PDB file of C-alpha atoms and ligand atoms in Angstrom:
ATOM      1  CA  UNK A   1      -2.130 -15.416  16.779  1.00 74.00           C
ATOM      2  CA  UNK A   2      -3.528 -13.628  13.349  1.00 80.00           C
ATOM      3  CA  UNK A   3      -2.252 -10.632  11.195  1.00 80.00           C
ATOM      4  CA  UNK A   4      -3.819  -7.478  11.879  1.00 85.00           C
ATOM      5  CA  UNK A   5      -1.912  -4.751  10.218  1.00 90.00           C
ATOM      6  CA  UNK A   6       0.883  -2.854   8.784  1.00 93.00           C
ATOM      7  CA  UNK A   7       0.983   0.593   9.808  1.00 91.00           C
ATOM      8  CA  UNK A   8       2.728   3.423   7.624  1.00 90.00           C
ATOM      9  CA  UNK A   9       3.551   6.750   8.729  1.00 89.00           C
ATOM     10  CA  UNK A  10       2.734   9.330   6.145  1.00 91.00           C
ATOM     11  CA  UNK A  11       3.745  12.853   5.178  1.00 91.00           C
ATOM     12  CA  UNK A  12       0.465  14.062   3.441  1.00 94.00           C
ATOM     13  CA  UNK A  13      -2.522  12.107   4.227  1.00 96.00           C
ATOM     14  CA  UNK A  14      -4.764  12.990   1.255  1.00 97.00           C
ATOM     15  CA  UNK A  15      -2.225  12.885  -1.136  1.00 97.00           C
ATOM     16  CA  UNK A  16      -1.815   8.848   0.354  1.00 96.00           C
ATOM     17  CA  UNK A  17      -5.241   8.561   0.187  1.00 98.00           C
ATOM     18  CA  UNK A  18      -5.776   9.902  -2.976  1.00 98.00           C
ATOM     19  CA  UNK A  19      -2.899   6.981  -4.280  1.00 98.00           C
ATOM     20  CA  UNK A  20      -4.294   3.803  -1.511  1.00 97.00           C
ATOM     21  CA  UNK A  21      -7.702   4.231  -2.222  1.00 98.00           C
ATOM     22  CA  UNK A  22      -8.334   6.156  -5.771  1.00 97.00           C
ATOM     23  CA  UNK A  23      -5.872   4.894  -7.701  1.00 97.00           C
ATOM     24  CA  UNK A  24      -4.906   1.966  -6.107  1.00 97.00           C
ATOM     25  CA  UNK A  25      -8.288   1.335  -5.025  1.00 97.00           C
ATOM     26  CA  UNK A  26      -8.198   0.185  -1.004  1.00 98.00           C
ATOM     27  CA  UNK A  27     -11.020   0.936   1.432  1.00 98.00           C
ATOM     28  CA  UNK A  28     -11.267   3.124   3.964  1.00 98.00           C
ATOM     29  CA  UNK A  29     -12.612   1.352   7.220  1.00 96.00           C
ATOM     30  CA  UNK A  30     -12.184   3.330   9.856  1.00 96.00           C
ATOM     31  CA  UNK A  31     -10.463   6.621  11.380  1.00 97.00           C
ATOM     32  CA  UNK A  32      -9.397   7.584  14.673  1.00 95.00           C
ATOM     33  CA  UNK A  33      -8.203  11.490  15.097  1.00 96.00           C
ATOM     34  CA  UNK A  34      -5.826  11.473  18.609  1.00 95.00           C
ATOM     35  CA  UNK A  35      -6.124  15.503  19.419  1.00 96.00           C
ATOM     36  CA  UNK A  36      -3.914  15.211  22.669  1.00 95.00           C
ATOM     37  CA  UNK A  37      -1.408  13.276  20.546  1.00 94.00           C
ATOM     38  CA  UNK A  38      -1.934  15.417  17.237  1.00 96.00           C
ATOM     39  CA  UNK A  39      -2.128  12.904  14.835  1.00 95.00           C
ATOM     40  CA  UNK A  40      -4.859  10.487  12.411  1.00 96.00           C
ATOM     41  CA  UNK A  41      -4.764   6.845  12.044  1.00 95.00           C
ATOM     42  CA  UNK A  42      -6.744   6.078   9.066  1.00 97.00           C
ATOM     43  CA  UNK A  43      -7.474   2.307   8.268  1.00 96.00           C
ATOM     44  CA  UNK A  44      -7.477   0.572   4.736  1.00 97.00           C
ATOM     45  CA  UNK A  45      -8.571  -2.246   3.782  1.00 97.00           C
ATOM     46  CA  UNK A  46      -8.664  -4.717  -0.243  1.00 98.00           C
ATOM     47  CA  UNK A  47     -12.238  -4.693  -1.290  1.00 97.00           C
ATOM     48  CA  UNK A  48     -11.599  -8.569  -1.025  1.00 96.00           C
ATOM     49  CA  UNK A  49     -11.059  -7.959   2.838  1.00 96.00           C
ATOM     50  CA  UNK A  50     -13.836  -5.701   3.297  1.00 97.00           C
ATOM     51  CA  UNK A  51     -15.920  -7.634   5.449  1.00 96.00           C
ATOM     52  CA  UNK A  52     -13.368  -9.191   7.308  1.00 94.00           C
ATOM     53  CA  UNK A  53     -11.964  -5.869   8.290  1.00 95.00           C
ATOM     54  CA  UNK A  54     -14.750  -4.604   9.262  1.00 94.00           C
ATOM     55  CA  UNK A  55     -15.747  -7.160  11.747  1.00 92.00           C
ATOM     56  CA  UNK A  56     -12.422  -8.573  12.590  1.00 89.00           C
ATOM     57  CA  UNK A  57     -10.272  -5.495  12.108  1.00 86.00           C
ATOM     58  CA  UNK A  58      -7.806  -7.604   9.941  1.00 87.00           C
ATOM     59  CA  UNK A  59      -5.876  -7.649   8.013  1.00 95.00           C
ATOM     60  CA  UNK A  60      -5.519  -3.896   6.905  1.00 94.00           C
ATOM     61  CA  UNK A  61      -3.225  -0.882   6.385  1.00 96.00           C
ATOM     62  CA  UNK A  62      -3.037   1.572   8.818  1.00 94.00           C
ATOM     63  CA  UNK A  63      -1.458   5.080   7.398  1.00 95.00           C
ATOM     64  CA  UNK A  64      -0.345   7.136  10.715  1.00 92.00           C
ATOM     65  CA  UNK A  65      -0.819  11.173  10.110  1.00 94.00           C
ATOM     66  CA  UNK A  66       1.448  13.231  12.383  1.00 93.00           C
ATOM     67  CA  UNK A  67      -0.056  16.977  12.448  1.00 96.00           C
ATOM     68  CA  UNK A  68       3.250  17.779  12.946  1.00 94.00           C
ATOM     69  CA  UNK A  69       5.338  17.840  10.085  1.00 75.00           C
ATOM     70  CA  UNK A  70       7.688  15.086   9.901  1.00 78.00           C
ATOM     71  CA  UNK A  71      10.499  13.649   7.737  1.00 78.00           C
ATOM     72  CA  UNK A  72      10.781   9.689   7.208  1.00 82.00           C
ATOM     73  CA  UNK A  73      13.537   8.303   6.130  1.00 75.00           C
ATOM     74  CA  UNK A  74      13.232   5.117   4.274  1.00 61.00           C
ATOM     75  CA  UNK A  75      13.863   2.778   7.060  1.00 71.00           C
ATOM     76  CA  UNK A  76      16.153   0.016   4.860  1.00 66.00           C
ATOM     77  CA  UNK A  77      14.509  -2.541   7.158  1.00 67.00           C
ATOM     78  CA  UNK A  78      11.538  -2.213   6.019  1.00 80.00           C
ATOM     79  CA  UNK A  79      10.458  -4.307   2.642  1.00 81.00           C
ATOM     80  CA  UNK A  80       6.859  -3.701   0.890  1.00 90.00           C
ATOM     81  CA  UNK A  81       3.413  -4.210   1.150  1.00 91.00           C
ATOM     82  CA  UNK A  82       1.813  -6.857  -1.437  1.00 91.00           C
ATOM     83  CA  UNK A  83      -1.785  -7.153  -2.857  1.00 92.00           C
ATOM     84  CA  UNK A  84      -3.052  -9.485  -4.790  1.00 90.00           C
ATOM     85  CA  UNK A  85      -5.447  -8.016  -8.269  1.00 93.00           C
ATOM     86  CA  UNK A  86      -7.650  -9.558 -10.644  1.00 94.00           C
ATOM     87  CA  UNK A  87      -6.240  -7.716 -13.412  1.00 95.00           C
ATOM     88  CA  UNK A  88      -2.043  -6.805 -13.381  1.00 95.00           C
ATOM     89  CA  UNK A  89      -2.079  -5.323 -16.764  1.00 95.00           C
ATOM     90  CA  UNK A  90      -5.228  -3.265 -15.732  1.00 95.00           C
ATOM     91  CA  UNK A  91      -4.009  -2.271 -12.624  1.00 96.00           C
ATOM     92  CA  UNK A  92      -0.554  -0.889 -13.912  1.00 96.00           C
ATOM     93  CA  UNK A  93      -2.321   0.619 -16.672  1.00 96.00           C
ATOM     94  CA  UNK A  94      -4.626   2.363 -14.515  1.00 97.00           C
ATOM     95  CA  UNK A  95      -1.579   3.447 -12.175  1.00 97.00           C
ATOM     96  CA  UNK A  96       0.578   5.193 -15.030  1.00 96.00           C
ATOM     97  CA  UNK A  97      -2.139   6.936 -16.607  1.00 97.00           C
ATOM     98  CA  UNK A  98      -2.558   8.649 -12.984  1.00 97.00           C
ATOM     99  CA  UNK A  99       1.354   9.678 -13.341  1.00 96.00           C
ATOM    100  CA  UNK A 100       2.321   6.943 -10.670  1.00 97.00           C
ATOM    101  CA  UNK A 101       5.602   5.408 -12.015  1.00 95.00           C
ATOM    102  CA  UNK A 102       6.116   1.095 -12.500  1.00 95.00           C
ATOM    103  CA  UNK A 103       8.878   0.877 -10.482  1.00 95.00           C
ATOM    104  CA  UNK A 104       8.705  -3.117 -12.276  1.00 95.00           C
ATOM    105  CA  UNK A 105       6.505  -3.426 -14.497  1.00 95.00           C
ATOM    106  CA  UNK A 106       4.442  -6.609 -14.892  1.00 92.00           C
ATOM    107  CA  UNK A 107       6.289  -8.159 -18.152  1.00 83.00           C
ATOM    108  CA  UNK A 108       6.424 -11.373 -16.748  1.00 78.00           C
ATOM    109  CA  UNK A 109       2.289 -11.326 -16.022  1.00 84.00           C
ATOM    110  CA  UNK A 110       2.891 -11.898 -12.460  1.00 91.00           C
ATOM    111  CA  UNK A 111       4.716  -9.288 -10.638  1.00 93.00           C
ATOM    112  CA  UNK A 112       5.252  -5.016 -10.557  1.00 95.00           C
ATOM    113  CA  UNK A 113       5.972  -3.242  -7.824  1.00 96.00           C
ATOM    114  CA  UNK A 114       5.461   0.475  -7.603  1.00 96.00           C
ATOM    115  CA  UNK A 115       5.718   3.429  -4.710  1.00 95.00           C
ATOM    116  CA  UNK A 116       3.476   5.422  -2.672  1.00 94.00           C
ATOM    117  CA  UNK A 117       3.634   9.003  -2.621  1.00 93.00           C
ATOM    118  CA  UNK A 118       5.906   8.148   0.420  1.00 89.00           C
ATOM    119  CA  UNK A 119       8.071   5.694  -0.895  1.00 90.00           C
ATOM    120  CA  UNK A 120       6.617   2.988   0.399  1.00 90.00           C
ATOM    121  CA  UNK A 121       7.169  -0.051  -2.295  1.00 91.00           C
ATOM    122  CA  UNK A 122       4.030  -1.990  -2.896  1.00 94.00           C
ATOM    123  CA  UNK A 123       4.005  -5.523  -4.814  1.00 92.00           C
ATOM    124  CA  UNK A 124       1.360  -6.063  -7.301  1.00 94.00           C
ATOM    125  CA  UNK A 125       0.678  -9.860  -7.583  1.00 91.00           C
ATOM    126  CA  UNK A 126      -1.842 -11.172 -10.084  1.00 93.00           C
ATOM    127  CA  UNK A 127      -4.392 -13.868  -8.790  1.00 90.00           C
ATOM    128  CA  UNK A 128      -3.531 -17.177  -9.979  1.00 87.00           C
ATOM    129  CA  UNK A 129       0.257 -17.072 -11.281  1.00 82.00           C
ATOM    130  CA  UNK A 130       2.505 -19.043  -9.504  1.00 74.00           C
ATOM    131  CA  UNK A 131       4.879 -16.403  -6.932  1.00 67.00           C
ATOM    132  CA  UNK A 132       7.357 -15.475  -9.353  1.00 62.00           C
ATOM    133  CA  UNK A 133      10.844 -16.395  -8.642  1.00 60.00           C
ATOM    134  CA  UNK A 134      12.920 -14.461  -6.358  1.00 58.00           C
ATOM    135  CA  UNK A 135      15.200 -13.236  -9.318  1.00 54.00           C
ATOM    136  CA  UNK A 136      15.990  -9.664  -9.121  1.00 54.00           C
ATOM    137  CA  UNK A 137      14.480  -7.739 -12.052  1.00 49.00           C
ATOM    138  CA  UNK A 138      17.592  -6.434 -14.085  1.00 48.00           C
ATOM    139  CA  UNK A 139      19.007 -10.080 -13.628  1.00 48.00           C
ATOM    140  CA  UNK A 140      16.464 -11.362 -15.813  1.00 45.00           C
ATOM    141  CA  UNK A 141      17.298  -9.015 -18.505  1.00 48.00           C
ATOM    142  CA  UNK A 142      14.851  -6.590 -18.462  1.00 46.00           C
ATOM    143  CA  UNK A 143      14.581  -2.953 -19.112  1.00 44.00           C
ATOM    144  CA  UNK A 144      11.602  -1.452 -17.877  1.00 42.00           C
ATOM    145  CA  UNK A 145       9.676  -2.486 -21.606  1.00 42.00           C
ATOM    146  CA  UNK A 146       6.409  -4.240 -20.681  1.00 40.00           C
TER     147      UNK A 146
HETATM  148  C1  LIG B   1      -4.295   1.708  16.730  1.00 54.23           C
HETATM  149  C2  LIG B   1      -3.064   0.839  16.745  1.00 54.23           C
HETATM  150  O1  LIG B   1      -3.097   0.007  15.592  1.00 54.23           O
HETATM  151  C3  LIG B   1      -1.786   1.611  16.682  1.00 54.23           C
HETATM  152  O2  LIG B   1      -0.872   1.259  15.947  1.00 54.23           O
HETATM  153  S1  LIG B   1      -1.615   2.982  17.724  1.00 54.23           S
HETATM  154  C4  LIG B   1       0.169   2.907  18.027  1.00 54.23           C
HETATM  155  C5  LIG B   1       0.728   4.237  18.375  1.00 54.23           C
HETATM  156  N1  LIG B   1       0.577   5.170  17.281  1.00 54.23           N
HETATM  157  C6  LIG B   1       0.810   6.484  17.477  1.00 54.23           C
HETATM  158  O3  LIG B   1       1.072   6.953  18.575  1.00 54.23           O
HETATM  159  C7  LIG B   1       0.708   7.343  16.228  1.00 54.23           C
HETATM  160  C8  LIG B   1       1.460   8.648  16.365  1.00 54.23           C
HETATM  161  C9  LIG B   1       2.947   8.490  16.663  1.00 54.23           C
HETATM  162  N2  LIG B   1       3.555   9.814  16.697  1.00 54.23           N
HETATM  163  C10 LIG B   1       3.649   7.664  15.592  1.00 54.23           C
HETATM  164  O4  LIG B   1       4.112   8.255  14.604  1.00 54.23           O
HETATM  165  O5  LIG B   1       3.695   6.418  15.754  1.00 54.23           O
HETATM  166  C11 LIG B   1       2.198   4.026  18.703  1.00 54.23           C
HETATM  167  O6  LIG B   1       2.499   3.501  19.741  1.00 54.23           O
HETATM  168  N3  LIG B   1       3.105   4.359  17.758  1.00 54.23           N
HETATM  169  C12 LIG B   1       4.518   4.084  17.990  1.00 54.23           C
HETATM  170  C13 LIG B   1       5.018   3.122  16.932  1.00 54.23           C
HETATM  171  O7  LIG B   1       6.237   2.861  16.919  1.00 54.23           O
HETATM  172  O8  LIG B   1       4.199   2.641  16.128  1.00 54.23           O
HETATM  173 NI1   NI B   2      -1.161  -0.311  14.693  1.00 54.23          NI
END
C-alpha cells in the first residue's frame, strides 16, 4: 500500500489555484474535466514531489471543481494538509504580503498553519526542526506576535 492523495473539494477553482500554486507555490500535474459529471479534478503536486508525481501519481493534492455551485461545510473530521519548506519565515512572509492570514505563525521556527481560500488548514513545517510538540498554540502563551 502507498499514499496517493488528498482530495479537496473547492468553491472557486482559480481563486485555489491562484493560493496552492502562486502563493503557496504547488505544481500543477495534471487535469481531468468530467463533462457528463460537470466537474474538474485538478492535481498538485510540492516541487520536491515533482517527479514522483508525475510518474507515480503520488503523493499529491487533488482539488475537486463542481460546475455546480456548491456549499462545504467544514467537515470537523477533517484535520489539515502539511508541507514541509526550506524557508518558514520566507514562506509566511511571502503568504501575508499576498493578504493570506497566519492562522499560527511560525514563532517557534518550526510550525504555522494557515487556510485556503476554502478553509482548508494547511501546516507549514520547516525542514530540519524536530515536529514541534503537540501543545496547542495559546497554551504556550502566545499571541499571534512572531
Ligand atoms: C481521480 C480520483 O482520484 C478521484 O478521486 S475521482 C472520485 C470521484 N470524484 C468525483 O466524482 C468528483 C465530483 C463529485 N461531485 C465530488 O464532489 O466528489 C468520487 O467518487 N467522488 C466522491 C467522493 O466522495 O470523493
Ligand atoms: Ni481521488
Amino acid at each position: 500500500m502507498r499514499y496517493l492523495h488528498t482530495m479537496v473539494r473547492v468553491k472557486d477553482l482559480d481563486a485555489s489555484l491562484a493560493f496552492y500554486t502562486t502563493l503557496f507555490g504547488l505544481e500543477e500535474i495534471r487535469r481531468h474535466e468530467n463533462e457528463k459529471g460537470r466537474f474538474t479534478l485538478v492535481f498538485l503536486a510540492a516541487r520536491d514531489d515533482l517527479d514522483r508525481a508525475r510518474s507515480e501519481k503520488a503523493p499529491c493534492l487533488e482539488l475537486t471543481y463542481n460546475w455546480d455551485t456548491e456549499d462545504y461545510s467544514g467537515g470537523r473530521n477533517f484535520g489539515h494538509l502539511a508541507y514541509e519548506v526550506d524557508d518558514i519565515y520566507a514562506t509566511c512572509q511571502n503568504l501575508m504580503d499576498n493578504g493570506v492570514t497566519i492562522n499560527r505563525p511560525p514563532r517557534d521556527g518550526n510550525m504555522a498553519f494557515v487556510r485556503s481560500p476554502d478553509g482548508i488548514s494547511i501546516e507549514i513545517l520547516q525542514k530540519g526542526s524536530p515536529l514541534p510538540a503537540a501543545e496547542p498554540w495559546a497554551s504556550m502563551g502566545n499571541t499571534g506576535a512572531w
